[in-house]
Amino acid sequence: MAIRVLALATLTAAFALPLAAQTDLSRIEPVRDADFHDEGRPAPEKVRLGNLLFFDKILSGNRNISCATCHHPSLGTGDGLALSIGEGGVGLGHERRATHAAPILERVPRNAQPLYFLGATEYTTFFHDGRVAAGNRFWPSGFSSPARDDLPAGLDTALAAQAMFPVTSAVEMAGAPTENDVAEAAARGDLAGKGGVWELLAGRLRAVPEYVALFAAAFQEVKTAEDITFVQAANAIAAFEAAAFRSDGSPFDAFLESRDPAVLDPAARRGMALFYGEAGCSACHAGKFQTDHRFHAIGVPQIGPGKGDGWNTSYWQATGLAGRLEDHGRFRVTKRAEDRFRFRTPGLRNVALTGPWGHDGAYASLEAMVRHHLDPVAALDAYDAVEAGLPPIDAYAELSATGSVRRLSPVDPARANDFALRDGWVQQNRELRAAIGAANELPPIRLDDAAVDDLTAFLEALTDPASRDQSALVPHSVPSGLPVAD
């Protein structure tokens, strides 16, 4: 196999690794129960409760979306979309749409992250920008998070802490202000108060007798309905995710157990040698789950509405619609200039199932994502947002106010194109695109097509066949009585 790898010394220096520090595969141990919280065996009562909560739309402001809508077990624990159509959408996966009967505020700005292996103890930082993290000794919860010291104590793991937040987002699960009391609380920033998001949702659960019995079975401290808290719900959801999405039956796992390369097909063996050797992938995608849990800028194109970062007003000037459309990644958390456009290194287990790829789902094929790493700046400049295959939004909604009275109303169809321009605005703006490219940390590498094919084959060998379809996890019904399937 002919292969050329250029600038390898520059590549390893970028991550403070000596040139000779190619990964010694013998040091990567097989996955074991000890790698997980609860020794890989969370209490079955918590798992059962978490399973039902994960699929129950009662946890959304308008009772119309569940965790599973964007993290479905039949869709690689995602939804198959580059950017989810969250609260207000109709349908599941590629069929999900925003309609004139159910307009949305905007797409979810980042790709729905996969859930595989998140019950492992080494996962202590969550979200693409790491805004939820374990180890904060100054706040009662023990976690850093957007809620700061309002995040309640009692959360079992960082995965449970993460589960506290999708319900607070207007575009994910809460809904828009004026639509429901949860959305109103979220809009005023009231998460932990008596009328806050988490207490309102706990109140809904207390009103369902079956949930009261399930919480009592899962938590010793629950004697009556009034003892139920949203912290317990988050702990149960995390227990379910940890149990359901541990996925260690891949060919790569078979290799780690046997140390026999013959358990991998020839292309995957060659790809593994590249991944842990000359291609340098393991500099960031390290360990048994292929992540260093750090943050890197690799020039992934930005699509979608962004997170409101930056100072560029070109979109407002062109359309008259207020809004800054950049996503500065880790910088949003640390406020350090060097963290601008850095995003968390994803784990790669089951990566072939979890597309689209990139923090915003910019790449619709795994091969395209691999090729991006070879020359990120060139790939960024050549990228066309059409590649992401974003489903069109038929109807947007917007908030307006007269005095203290707020209204949520459909966007005039004549202005709909101005809203749609957000999907590709940053990528098409030379100045904004150049800023992403300037932050890139990866120097170019040259691999021929055969080498790219081999790397992709190794990534596919990280797939546990049992994860291809986990539809058996979908309950026939949930205690709220709300429909499970969209």
PDB file of N, CA, C and O in Angstrom, residues 48-59 66-67 205 211 215 232-234 236-237 478-479:
ATOM      1  N   ARG A  48     -34.780   1.103  34.988  1.00  0.00           N
ATOM      2  CA  ARG A  48     -36.160   0.991  34.512  1.00  0.00           C
ATOM      3  C   ARG A  48     -36.838   2.357  34.507  1.00  0.00           C
ATOM      4  O   ARG A  48     -37.468   2.754  33.519  1.00  0.00           O
ATOM      5  N   LEU A  49     -36.700   3.085  35.602  1.00  0.00           N
ATOM      6  CA  LEU A  49     -37.283   4.420  35.679  1.00  0.00           C
ATOM      7  C   LEU A  49     -36.673   5.333  34.613  1.00  0.00           C
ATOM      8  O   LEU A  49     -37.392   6.063  33.907  1.00  0.00           O
ATOM      9  N   GLY A  50     -35.346   5.295  34.491  1.00  0.00           N
ATOM     10  CA  GLY A  50     -34.685   6.150  33.505  1.00  0.00           C
ATOM     11  C   GLY A  50     -35.092   5.842  32.086  1.00  0.00           C
ATOM     12  O   GLY A  50     -35.215   6.752  31.253  1.00  0.00           O
ATOM     13  N   ASN A  51     -35.318   4.559  31.798  1.00  0.00           N
ATOM     14  CA  ASN A  51     -35.772   4.169  30.468  1.00  0.00           C
ATOM     15  C   ASN A  51     -37.093   4.856  30.130  1.00  0.00           C
ATOM     16  O   ASN A  51     -37.272   5.427  29.042  1.00  0.00           O
ATOM     17  N   LEU A  52     -38.028   4.835  31.054  1.00  0.00           N
ATOM     18  CA  LEU A  52     -39.337   5.445  30.814  1.00  0.00           C
ATOM     19  C   LEU A  52     -39.229   6.961  30.710  1.00  0.00           C
ATOM     20  O   LEU A  52     -39.839   7.590  29.832  1.00  0.00           O
ATOM     21  N   LEU A  53     -38.437   7.572  31.579  1.00  0.00           N
ATOM     22  CA  LEU A  53     -38.270   9.028  31.528  1.00  0.00           C
ATOM     23  C   LEU A  53     -37.611   9.458  30.218  1.00  0.00           C
ATOM     24  O   LEU A  53     -37.947  10.510  29.658  1.00  0.00           O
ATOM     25  N   PHE A  54     -36.679   8.666  29.737  1.00  0.00           N
ATOM     26  CA  PHE A  54     -35.946   8.985  28.514  1.00  0.00           C
ATOM     27  C   PHE A  54     -36.886   9.106  27.317  1.00  0.00           C
ATOM     28  O   PHE A  54     -36.652   9.906  26.409  1.00  0.00           O
ATOM     29  N   PHE A  55     -37.955   8.329  27.337  1.00  0.00           N
ATOM     30  CA  PHE A  55     -38.898   8.317  26.213  1.00  0.00           C
ATOM     31  C   PHE A  55     -40.184   9.095  26.496  1.00  0.00           C
ATOM     32  O   PHE A  55     -41.064   9.142  25.628  1.00  0.00           O
ATOM     33  N   ASP A  56     -40.309   9.700  27.660  1.00  0.00           N
ATOM     34  CA  ASP A  56     -41.568  10.347  28.044  1.00  0.00           C
ATOM     35  C   ASP A  56     -41.519  11.840  27.766  1.00  0.00           C
ATOM     36  O   ASP A  56     -40.660  12.570  28.279  1.00  0.00           O
ATOM     37  N   LYS A  57     -42.470  12.308  26.974  1.00  0.00           N
ATOM     38  CA  LYS A  57     -42.527  13.727  26.605  1.00  0.00           C
ATOM     39  C   LYS A  57     -43.009  14.616  27.738  1.00  0.00           C
ATOM     40  O   LYS A  57     -43.045  15.839  27.590  1.00  0.00           O
ATOM     41  N   ILE A  58     -43.338  14.030  28.875  1.00  0.00           N
ATOM     42  CA  ILE A  58     -43.766  14.821  30.022  1.00  0.00           C
ATOM     43  C   ILE A  58     -42.656  15.763  30.494  1.00  0.00           C
ATOM     44  O   ILE A  58     -42.930  16.781  31.139  1.00  0.00           O
ATOM     45  N   LEU A  59     -41.415  15.456  30.150  1.00  0.00           N
ATOM     46  CA  LEU A  59     -40.296  16.291  30.579  1.00  0.00           C
ATOM     47  C   LEU A  59     -40.065  17.489  29.666  1.00  0.00           C
ATOM     48  O   LEU A  59     -39.128  18.264  29.907  1.00  0.00           O
ATOM     49  N   SER A  66     -39.221  14.229  23.626  1.00  0.00           N
ATOM     50  CA  SER A  66     -38.532  13.507  24.702  1.00  0.00           C
ATOM     51  C   SER A  66     -37.037  13.500  24.431  1.00  0.00           C
ATOM     52  O   SER A  66     -36.577  13.898  23.352  1.00  0.00           O
ATOM     53  N   CYS A  67     -36.274  13.013  25.396  1.00  0.00           N
ATOM     54  CA  CYS A  67     -34.829  12.850  25.187  1.00  0.00           C
ATOM     55  C   CYS A  67     -34.568  12.014  23.941  1.00  0.00           C
ATOM     56  O   CYS A  67     -33.653  12.281  23.152  1.00  0.00           O
ATOM     57  N   LEU A 205     -44.208  14.952  37.543  1.00  0.00           N
ATOM     58  CA  LEU A 205     -43.951  13.545  37.856  1.00  0.00           C
ATOM     59  C   LEU A 205     -44.668  13.125  39.135  1.00  0.00           C
ATOM     60  O   LEU A 205     -45.176  12.002  39.235  1.00  0.00           O
ATOM     61  N   TYR A 211     -45.421   6.902  38.301  1.00  0.00           N
ATOM     62  CA  TYR A 211     -44.088   7.447  38.533  1.00  0.00           C
ATOM     63  C   TYR A 211     -43.766   7.501  40.026  1.00  0.00           C
ATOM     64  O   TYR A 211     -42.630   7.243  40.439  1.00  0.00           O
ATOM     65  N   PHE A 215     -40.372   5.884  41.407  1.00  0.00           N
ATOM     66  CA  PHE A 215     -39.371   6.653  42.148  1.00  0.00           C
ATOM     67  C   PHE A 215     -39.156   6.046  43.532  1.00  0.00           C
ATOM     68  O   PHE A 215     -38.018   5.968  44.016  1.00  0.00           O
ATOM     69  N   GLN A 232     -33.321  13.381  41.091  1.00  0.00           N
ATOM     70  CA  GLN A 232     -33.525  11.930  41.017  1.00  0.00           C
ATOM     71  C   GLN A 232     -33.840  11.492  39.587  1.00  0.00           C
ATOM     72  O   GLN A 232     -33.346  10.456  39.116  1.00  0.00           O
ATOM     73  N   ALA A 233     -34.649  12.274  38.894  1.00  0.00           N
ATOM     74  CA  ALA A 233     -34.961  11.950  37.496  1.00  0.00           C
ATOM     75  C   ALA A 233     -33.694  11.934  36.649  1.00  0.00           C
ATOM     76  O   ALA A 233     -33.481  11.035  35.826  1.00  0.00           O
ATOM     77  N   ALA A 234     -32.828  12.927  36.853  1.00  0.00           N
ATOM     78  CA  ALA A 234     -31.570  12.983  36.101  1.00  0.00           C
ATOM     79  C   ALA A 234     -30.678  11.795  36.437  1.00  0.00           C
ATOM     80  O   ALA A 234     -30.032  11.217  35.555  1.00  0.00           O
ATOM     81  N   ALA A 236     -31.677   8.862  37.345  1.00  0.00           N
ATOM     82  CA  ALA A 236     -32.266   7.679  36.711  1.00  0.00           C
ATOM     83  C   ALA A 236     -31.997   7.663  35.211  1.00  0.00           C
ATOM     84  O   ALA A 236     -31.664   6.611  34.636  1.00  0.00           O
ATOM     85  N   ILE A 237     -32.127   8.798  34.557  1.00  0.00           N
ATOM     86  CA  ILE A 237     -31.839   8.867  33.120  1.00  0.00           C
ATOM     87  C   ILE A 237     -30.387   8.490  32.857  1.00  0.00           C
ATOM     88  O   ILE A 237     -30.074   7.738  31.929  1.00  0.00           O
ATOM     89  N   VAL A 478     -45.580   4.911  28.204  1.00  0.00           N
ATOM     90  CA  VAL A 478     -44.919   5.583  29.322  1.00  0.00           C
ATOM     91  C   VAL A 478     -45.985   6.007  30.335  1.00  0.00           C
ATOM     92  O   VAL A 478     -47.170   6.169  29.987  1.00  0.00           O
ATOM     93  N   PRO A 479     -45.595   6.185  31.618  1.00  0.00           N
ATOM     94  CA  PRO A 479     -46.581   6.453  32.668  1.00  0.00           C
ATOM     95  C   PRO A 479     -47.450   7.687  32.437  1.00  0.00           C
ATOM     96  O   PRO A 479     -48.594   7.738  32.904  1.00  0.00           O
TER      97      PRO A 479
END
